[in-house]
Short mmCIF file of C-alpha atoms and ligand atoms in Angstrom, two decimals:
data_model
loop_
_atom_site.label_atom_id
_atom_site.label_comp_id
_atom_site.label_asym_id
_atom_site.label_seq_id
_atom_site.Cartn_x
_atom_site.Cartn_y
_atom_site.Cartn_z
CA MET J 1 -2.26 3.78 5.99
CA LYS J 2 -6.13 4.08 5.34
CA THR J 3 -7.78 1.41 3.21
CA GLU J 4 -11.33 1.04 1.75
CA TYR J 5 -12.32 -1.19 5.16
CA ASP J 6 -11.71 2.22 7.15
CA TYR J 7 -14.66 3.84 5.19
CA PHE J 8 -18.74 3.42 5.00
CA VAL J 9 -20.53 4.42 2.28
CA ILE J 10 -23.83 6.56 2.44
CA ASP J 11 -26.03 8.03 -0.18
CA ILE J 12 -26.41 11.93 -0.56
CA GLU J 13 -29.87 11.80 1.07
CA HIS J 14 -28.36 10.54 4.18
CA LEU J 15 -27.15 14.11 4.46
CA LYS J 16 -30.68 15.19 4.57
CA GLY J 17 -29.98 18.52 3.19
CA LYS J 18 -28.04 20.00 6.14
CA LYS J 19 -25.09 22.08 4.64
CA THR J 20 -22.20 21.86 7.74
CA PHE J 21 -21.61 18.40 9.64
CA PRO J 22 -19.87 17.89 12.69
CA PHE J 23 -17.69 14.86 10.39
CA GLN J 24 -15.79 14.56 7.78
CA LEU J 25 -16.98 13.64 4.47
CA PHE J 26 -14.68 11.85 1.91
CA ILE J 27 -15.13 10.91 -2.07
CA PHE J 28 -14.30 7.75 -3.49
CA ASN J 29 -13.17 8.41 -6.95
CA PRO J 30 -13.53 5.77 -9.44
CA SER J 31 -11.04 6.73 -11.85
CA HIS J 32 -8.17 6.87 -9.03
CA LYS J 33 -9.80 3.81 -7.24
CA LYS J 34 -9.33 6.01 -3.97
CA PHE J 35 -11.04 7.86 -1.19
CA SER J 36 -9.94 11.21 -0.60
CA MET J 37 -11.05 13.79 1.73
CA PHE J 38 -14.26 15.97 0.39
CA LEU J 39 -15.26 18.26 3.29
CA ASN J 40 -13.70 18.79 6.39
CA GLY J 41 -15.88 18.91 9.79
CA ASN J 42 -18.01 21.96 10.49
CA ARG J 43 -17.06 23.29 7.18
CA PRO J 44 -20.29 24.63 4.76
CA LEU J 45 -21.40 22.44 2.01
CA THR J 46 -21.09 24.88 -0.73
CA LYS J 47 -22.94 25.04 -4.33
CA GLU J 48 -19.52 24.46 -5.79
CA HIS J 49 -19.14 21.41 -3.49
CA GLU J 50 -22.71 19.87 -4.08
CA SER J 51 -22.07 20.10 -8.21
CA PHE J 52 -18.66 18.57 -7.98
CA LEU J 53 -20.07 15.77 -5.45
CA ASN J 54 -23.04 15.15 -8.53
CA TYR J 55 -20.60 15.01 -10.92
CA ILE J 56 -18.42 12.45 -9.27
CA LEU J 57 -21.39 10.06 -7.98
CA GLU J 58 -22.61 10.53 -11.73
CA ARG J 59 -19.39 8.87 -13.11
CA GLY J 60 -19.71 5.96 -10.30
CA GLY J 61 -18.09 7.87 -7.31
CA LYS J 62 -19.02 7.46 -3.51
CA LEU J 63 -19.58 9.34 -0.50
CA ALA J 64 -18.26 8.03 2.36
CA ILE J 65 -17.51 8.59 6.34
CA LEU J 66 -14.74 7.07 8.34
CA LYS J 67 -15.53 4.37 10.38
CA ASN J 68 -13.97 6.08 13.76
CA GLN J 69 -16.92 8.74 13.39
CA ARG J 70 -19.68 6.34 12.65
CA LYS J 71 -21.44 7.45 16.20
CA THR J 72 -20.91 11.02 15.52
CA PHE J 73 -22.36 10.72 12.09
CA LEU J 74 -25.49 8.51 13.18
CA VAL J 75 -26.23 11.34 16.27
CA ALA J 76 -25.90 14.29 13.96
CA GLN J 77 -27.88 12.66 11.35
CA GLU J 78 -30.70 11.42 13.59
CA THR J 79 -30.43 8.02 12.00
CA THR J 80 -29.48 4.36 12.58
CA ALA J 81 -27.16 1.84 11.55
CA ALA J 82 -30.24 -0.04 10.06
CA GLU J 83 -30.51 2.59 7.90
CA ILE J 84 -27.53 2.72 6.47
CA PRO J 85 -27.07 -0.37 3.81
CA SER J 86 -23.12 -0.11 4.16
CA LEU J 87 -23.14 -0.39 8.10
CA LYS J 88 -25.36 -3.75 8.36
CA GLU J 89 -22.60 -5.83 9.64
CA ARG J 90 -21.03 -8.55 6.82
CA GLU J 91 -18.80 -11.26 7.24
CA LEU J 92 -15.65 -10.53 5.58
CA HIS J 93 -14.59 -12.94 3.08
CA PRO J 94 -11.23 -15.05 3.57
CA LEU J 95 -9.20 -13.10 1.66
CA GLU J 96 -10.65 -9.78 2.95
CA LYS J 97 -9.51 -10.74 6.55
CA GLU J 98 -6.00 -11.92 5.47
CA ARG J 99 -5.51 -8.82 3.49
CA LEU J 100 -6.21 -7.03 6.58
CA MET J 101 -3.60 -8.99 8.72
CA ASN J 102 -0.81 -8.47 5.60
CA ILE J 103 -1.66 -4.61 6.33
CA LYS J 104 -0.48 -5.00 9.92
CA LEU J 105 2.46 -7.27 9.18
CA LYS J 106 3.63 -4.33 6.76
CA GLU J 107 3.16 -1.82 9.13
CA MET J 108 5.15 -3.96 11.65
CA HIS J 109 7.73 -4.79 8.70
CA ASP J 110 8.02 -0.93 8.27
CA GLU J 111 8.58 -0.42 11.64
CA LYS J 112 11.31 -2.56 12.17
CA THR J 113 13.23 -1.93 9.03
CA GLY J 114 12.77 1.77 8.29
CA ALA J 115 12.58 3.45 4.69
CA PHE J 116 13.33 1.78 2.15
CA SER J 117 15.73 3.12 -0.62
CA LEU J 118 15.69 1.20 -3.54
CA GLN J 119 19.05 2.58 -4.92
CA SER J 120 21.19 1.52 -1.36
CA GLU J 121 19.14 -1.88 -0.86
CA PHE J 122 19.98 -2.33 -5.03
CA GLU J 123 23.44 -1.84 -4.65
CA LEU J 124 23.91 -3.82 -1.04
CA ALA J 125 22.07 -6.69 -3.09
CA CYS J 126 24.83 -6.66 -5.74
CA GLN J 127 27.87 -6.40 -3.42
CA THR J 128 26.59 -9.33 -1.52
CA ASP J 129 24.61 -11.06 -3.81
CA ASN J 130 22.10 -11.22 -1.85
CA PHE J 131 18.43 -9.60 -3.30
CA GLU J 132 16.33 -11.05 0.32
CA LYS J 133 15.60 -7.76 1.51
CA VAL J 134 14.62 -6.47 -2.01
CA ILE J 135 12.58 -9.17 -2.48
CA GLU J 136 10.68 -9.06 0.77
CA ASN J 137 10.61 -5.63 0.42
CA ALA J 138 8.17 -5.90 -2.56
CA ARG J 139 6.27 -9.13 -1.37
CA VAL J 140 5.03 -7.28 1.88
CA GLU J 141 4.05 -4.20 -0.05
CA ILE J 142 2.05 -6.56 -2.76
CA LEU J 143 0.33 -8.51 -0.22
CA THR J 144 -1.59 -5.63 0.68
CA PHE J 145 -3.09 -5.29 -2.42
CA SER J 146 -6.85 -5.10 -2.42
CA VAL J 147 -8.80 -8.45 -3.39
CA THR J 148 -11.27 -6.74 -5.13
CA ILE J 149 -10.01 -5.03 -7.99
CA SER J 150 -9.50 -7.33 -10.91
CA PRO J 151 -8.31 -10.51 -12.05
CA THR J 152 -4.79 -9.80 -12.82
CA VAL J 153 -4.52 -7.96 -9.23
CA SER J 154 -5.76 -11.09 -7.58
CA LEU J 155 -3.24 -13.34 -9.70
CA ALA J 156 -0.45 -11.01 -8.63
CA LEU J 157 -1.35 -11.28 -4.89
CA HIS J 158 -1.23 -14.99 -5.54
CA LEU J 159 1.95 -15.14 -7.03
CA ALA J 160 3.64 -12.76 -4.81
CA LYS J 161 2.19 -15.21 -1.63
CA THR J 162 3.42 -18.54 -3.25
CA HIS J 163 6.45 -17.49 -5.26
CA LEU J 164 7.93 -14.39 -4.24
CA ASP J 165 9.29 -15.77 -1.30
CA LYS J 166 13.00 -16.88 -2.04
CA ASP J 167 15.88 -15.25 -3.50
CA ASN J 168 16.19 -16.44 -7.18
CA TYR J 169 17.10 -14.77 -11.08
CA LEU J 170 13.01 -14.74 -11.55
CA ASN J 171 12.05 -13.09 -8.20
CA ARG J 172 14.82 -10.45 -8.40
CA ILE J 173 13.55 -9.86 -11.83
CA VAL J 174 9.69 -9.51 -10.22
CA ALA J 175 10.49 -7.51 -7.56
CA VAL J 176 13.23 -4.92 -8.98
CA SER J 177 10.73 -4.27 -11.67
CA TYR J 178 7.98 -3.89 -9.36
CA LEU J 179 10.08 -1.22 -7.37
CA LEU J 180 11.43 0.54 -10.31
CA ALA J 181 7.80 1.18 -11.70
CA LYS J 182 7.48 2.55 -8.59
CA ASN J 183 10.28 4.95 -8.91
CA CYS J 184 9.18 5.68 -12.27
CA ASN J 185 5.71 7.11 -10.17
CA ILE J 186 3.78 4.35 -11.18
CA VAL J 187 1.75 3.58 -8.11
CA ASP J 188 -1.72 2.38 -9.30
CA GLN J 189 -2.32 -1.45 -8.07
CA ASP J 190 -3.94 -2.24 -11.55
CA ALA J 191 -0.24 -1.32 -13.12
CA LEU J 192 1.66 -2.45 -10.67
CA SER J 193 -0.18 -5.93 -10.95
CA ASP J 194 0.51 -5.81 -15.04
CA ILE J 195 4.02 -5.53 -14.22
CA ILE J 196 4.05 -7.98 -11.64
CA CYS J 197 2.20 -10.73 -13.70
CA GLY J 198 4.01 -9.31 -17.11
CA SER J 199 7.43 -9.98 -15.45
CA TYR J 200 6.74 -13.90 -14.26
CA PHE J 201 5.27 -14.67 -17.68
CA GLY J 202 7.20 -12.62 -20.17
CA HIS J 203 9.95 -15.42 -20.85
CA ILE J 204 7.02 -18.24 -20.91
CA GLY J 205 7.18 -18.27 -24.61
CA LEU J 206 10.62 -19.89 -24.52
CA THR J 207 9.47 -22.86 -23.27
CA GLN J 208 7.95 -23.52 -27.08
CA THR J 209 11.49 -23.06 -28.11
CA PRO J 210 14.35 -25.80 -28.05
CA LEU J 211 16.13 -25.88 -24.91
CA THR J 212 19.38 -25.08 -26.59
CA ILE J 213 18.29 -21.58 -27.54
CA ALA J 214 17.40 -20.56 -23.74
CA ARG J 215 20.47 -22.12 -22.46
CA THR J 216 22.82 -20.38 -25.30
CA PRO J 217 24.19 -16.69 -24.72
CA TYR J 218 22.27 -14.68 -27.28
CA ASN J 219 25.38 -13.29 -28.62
CA GLN J 220 26.53 -16.90 -29.33
CA LEU J 221 23.64 -18.19 -31.38
CA PRO J 222 23.72 -17.84 -34.99
CA GLU J 223 21.32 -15.56 -37.15
CA LYS J 224 18.67 -18.31 -37.24
CA GLU J 225 18.56 -19.40 -33.61
CA LYS J 226 18.36 -15.54 -32.86
CA SER J 227 15.38 -14.93 -34.63
CA LEU J 228 13.82 -18.20 -33.16
CA PHE J 229 14.34 -16.81 -29.46
CA GLN J 230 13.10 -13.53 -30.60
CA LYS J 231 9.98 -15.50 -30.92
CA HIS J 232 9.58 -15.92 -27.23
CA THR J 233 7.51 -12.63 -27.19
CA ILE J 234 4.89 -13.61 -29.83
CA LEU J 235 4.90 -17.07 -28.55
CA GLY J 236 4.28 -15.95 -25.01
CA HIS J 237 1.76 -13.45 -25.75
CA HIS J 238 0.08 -16.39 -27.86
CA LEU J 239 -0.12 -18.86 -25.22
CA ILE J 240 -1.43 -17.02 -22.49
CA LYS J 241 -4.24 -15.99 -24.64
CA LYS J 242 -5.00 -19.21 -25.84
CA SER J 243 -4.64 -20.66 -22.57
CA GLN J 244 -7.31 -18.16 -21.68
CA ILE J 245 -6.04 -17.04 -18.18
CA ASN J 246 -7.64 -14.19 -17.38
CA LEU J 247 -5.17 -11.29 -17.72
CA SER J 248 -5.38 -7.58 -18.20
CA GLU J 249 -4.29 -6.81 -22.15
CA ARG J 250 -1.87 -4.45 -20.49
CA CYS J 251 -0.51 -7.04 -19.41
CA LYS J 252 -0.61 -9.42 -22.33
CA LYS J 253 0.91 -6.24 -23.90
CA ILE J 254 3.86 -6.71 -21.71
CA ILE J 255 4.47 -10.20 -22.65
CA LEU J 256 4.54 -9.10 -26.40
CA GLU J 257 6.47 -5.53 -26.14
CA HIS J 258 9.39 -6.61 -23.62
CA HIS J 259 12.02 -6.29 -26.53
CA GLU J 260 11.00 -3.48 -27.94
CA ARG J 261 13.24 -0.59 -27.68
CA ALA J 262 12.45 3.42 -27.92
CA GLY J 263 14.50 4.16 -30.52
CA GLY J 264 12.59 1.35 -33.04
CA ASN J 265 15.50 -1.28 -32.87
CA GLY J 266 13.63 -3.68 -31.00
CA TYR J 267 11.24 -6.64 -31.91
CA PRO J 268 8.96 -8.18 -32.49
CA ALA J 269 7.09 -4.96 -33.97
CA MET J 270 9.90 -2.29 -33.98
CA LYS J 271 7.70 -0.39 -32.48
CA TYR J 272 8.85 3.50 -31.87
CA GLY J 273 8.74 5.99 -28.76
CA GLU J 274 5.48 6.43 -27.10
CA GLN J 275 4.02 3.59 -29.31
CA ILE J 276 5.45 1.29 -26.15
CA GLU J 277 4.07 0.80 -23.36
CA ILE J 278 6.12 2.32 -20.18
CA LEU J 279 5.54 -1.01 -18.39
CA SER J 280 6.92 -2.67 -21.21
CA GLN J 281 10.16 -0.58 -20.81
CA VAL J 282 10.48 -1.10 -16.84
CA VAL J 283 10.09 -5.17 -17.66
CA GLY J 284 12.27 -4.79 -20.46
CA ALA J 285 14.74 -2.56 -18.52
CA VAL J 286 15.15 -4.57 -15.60
CA SER J 287 15.26 -8.21 -17.75
CA HIS J 288 17.86 -6.90 -19.72
CA LEU J 289 19.94 -5.78 -17.12
CA PHE J 290 19.79 -8.98 -15.35
CA GLU J 291 20.12 -10.77 -18.48
CA TYR J 292 23.22 -8.86 -19.67
CA SER J 293 24.88 -9.65 -15.85
CA SER J 294 24.27 -13.13 -15.34
CA GLY J 295 26.15 -13.86 -19.04
CA LYS J 296 22.95 -14.69 -20.92
CA ILE J 297 23.69 -12.32 -23.32
CA THR J 298 27.36 -12.27 -23.76
CA GLY J 299 28.50 -15.71 -21.93
CA GLY J 300 30.34 -13.79 -19.46
CA LYS J 301 29.19 -12.67 -15.77
CA GLN J 302 29.58 -8.88 -15.24
CA SER J 303 28.99 -6.42 -12.15
CA MET J 304 25.76 -4.92 -12.07
CA LYS J 305 27.96 -1.73 -11.14
CA SER J 306 29.85 -1.75 -14.43
CA ILE J 307 26.87 -2.29 -16.60
CA ILE J 308 25.06 0.99 -14.94
CA ILE J 309 28.47 2.95 -15.45
CA ALA J 310 28.42 1.55 -19.28
CA MET J 311 24.98 2.12 -19.62
CA LYS J 312 25.06 5.71 -18.16
CA ALA J 313 27.77 6.49 -20.14
CA LYS J 314 25.93 5.12 -22.97
CA SER J 315 29.74 3.30 -23.93
CA TYR J 316 29.54 0.78 -26.58
CA LEU J 317 29.63 -2.91 -25.06
CA PRO J 318 28.31 -6.20 -27.38
CA GLY J 319 24.54 -6.96 -26.77
CA LEU J 320 24.26 -4.21 -24.16
CA GLU J 321 21.15 -2.19 -24.69
CA TYR J 322 20.32 1.19 -23.02
CA ASP J 323 17.17 2.63 -25.10
CA PHE J 324 14.10 1.93 -22.77
CA GLY J 325 12.90 5.51 -22.77
CA GLU J 326 14.15 8.38 -21.07
CA LYS J 327 12.05 8.16 -17.74
CA VAL J 328 12.82 4.24 -17.55
CA PHE J 329 16.69 4.96 -18.53
CA GLN J 330 17.06 7.93 -15.85
CA SER J 331 15.62 5.38 -13.42
CA ILE J 332 17.70 2.27 -14.27
CA ILE J 333 20.99 4.16 -14.39
CA THR J 334 20.20 5.84 -10.73
CA LEU J 335 19.85 2.17 -9.55
CA ILE J 336 23.55 2.41 -8.03
CA ASN J 337 25.01 5.55 -7.50
CA THR J 338 28.04 5.72 -9.48
CA ASP J 339 28.93 9.63 -8.70
CA LYS J 340 30.93 8.61 -5.96
CA ILE J 341 33.07 6.29 -8.15
CA GLU J 342 36.53 7.91 -9.01
CA THR J 343 37.13 8.49 -12.65
CA LYS J 344 39.70 5.95 -12.37
CA GLU J 345 37.96 3.37 -11.09
CA LYS J 346 35.02 4.23 -13.69
CA GLU J 347 37.82 3.55 -16.59
CA ASN J 348 38.95 0.26 -14.93
CA ILE J 349 35.30 -0.99 -14.66
CA ASN J 350 34.54 0.03 -18.29
CA THR J 351 37.87 -1.84 -19.54
CA GLU J 352 37.33 -4.98 -17.44
CA ALA J 353 33.37 -4.60 -18.64
CA LYS J 354 34.69 -4.68 -22.41
CA LYS J 355 37.34 -7.16 -22.19
CA ALA J 356 34.37 -9.62 -20.44
CA ALA J 357 32.17 -8.90 -23.09
FE1 LIG M 401 12.49 -11.54 -23.21
#
């Protein structure tokens, strides 16, 4: 896996008007925040290439060379490292050094554990009531995030480093939200960091309501207390804003919106369909899954398998929600492979789930 440390940036003038090069050219696209191949070695730099390059550079993009082609570049372009500003040695920040070490640790982790499948690991974690492997997988990935993107990414990194190291209720929600977001093709570090911070702070508003409200299963709360519980979204959003924690607006939106539902029956604003940020739907869906399973909604614990079977069939169970938008819903119901479960077993699970609810 290449990182920004594997490249050095050059100016277009350093090409010296030449049209072919014995080294590869890469461009950094600011909208994707990624380096990608621009021109292979010994291929001609055409007018189309030049106009695309100018287009990207005018928008804050960068032209770059792989550090392992540094010597080839300097010889071919008859220049020296002293003439290339990005090649002047600089001391890496301790956080950058730590990140490089974490990238190596992730490579070792991946080699040792092999490919990670959220579906099989989630199913095993539910069966054994042990989410250590799921949490660890999320943690080793998050620790490789760049330290220079934004305060929210840096906070996500900090939270992963200091808190995402044990199997507890909140870390299960954070890790599964992160991994489910990736299953929904959300791969941008900004967005994933919003998910991480949003799921850590999603229920901070409950600190502003009476303790009994958080401790009583939602379905057993009188109507007045239910509406007080629902205020945790607005209270959390307000608390974060007042605290002046430097979180992205999208992350604050997750805190505010994680109970909005695609059909318009959520809260606090009864938003509908695409008015709801998909990241809010991810955190909302995963939180709901763990809340339902742990008894925070009905007062009775239920297996994830039975919840997912009920969600997939859209069966009515008191307090069970599944209106998370099609993309997130499809990801949630495939967290456990229910196809292999026999019809009879599904019926039993459904009957037991209904009794428990
Ligand atoms: Fe909530």
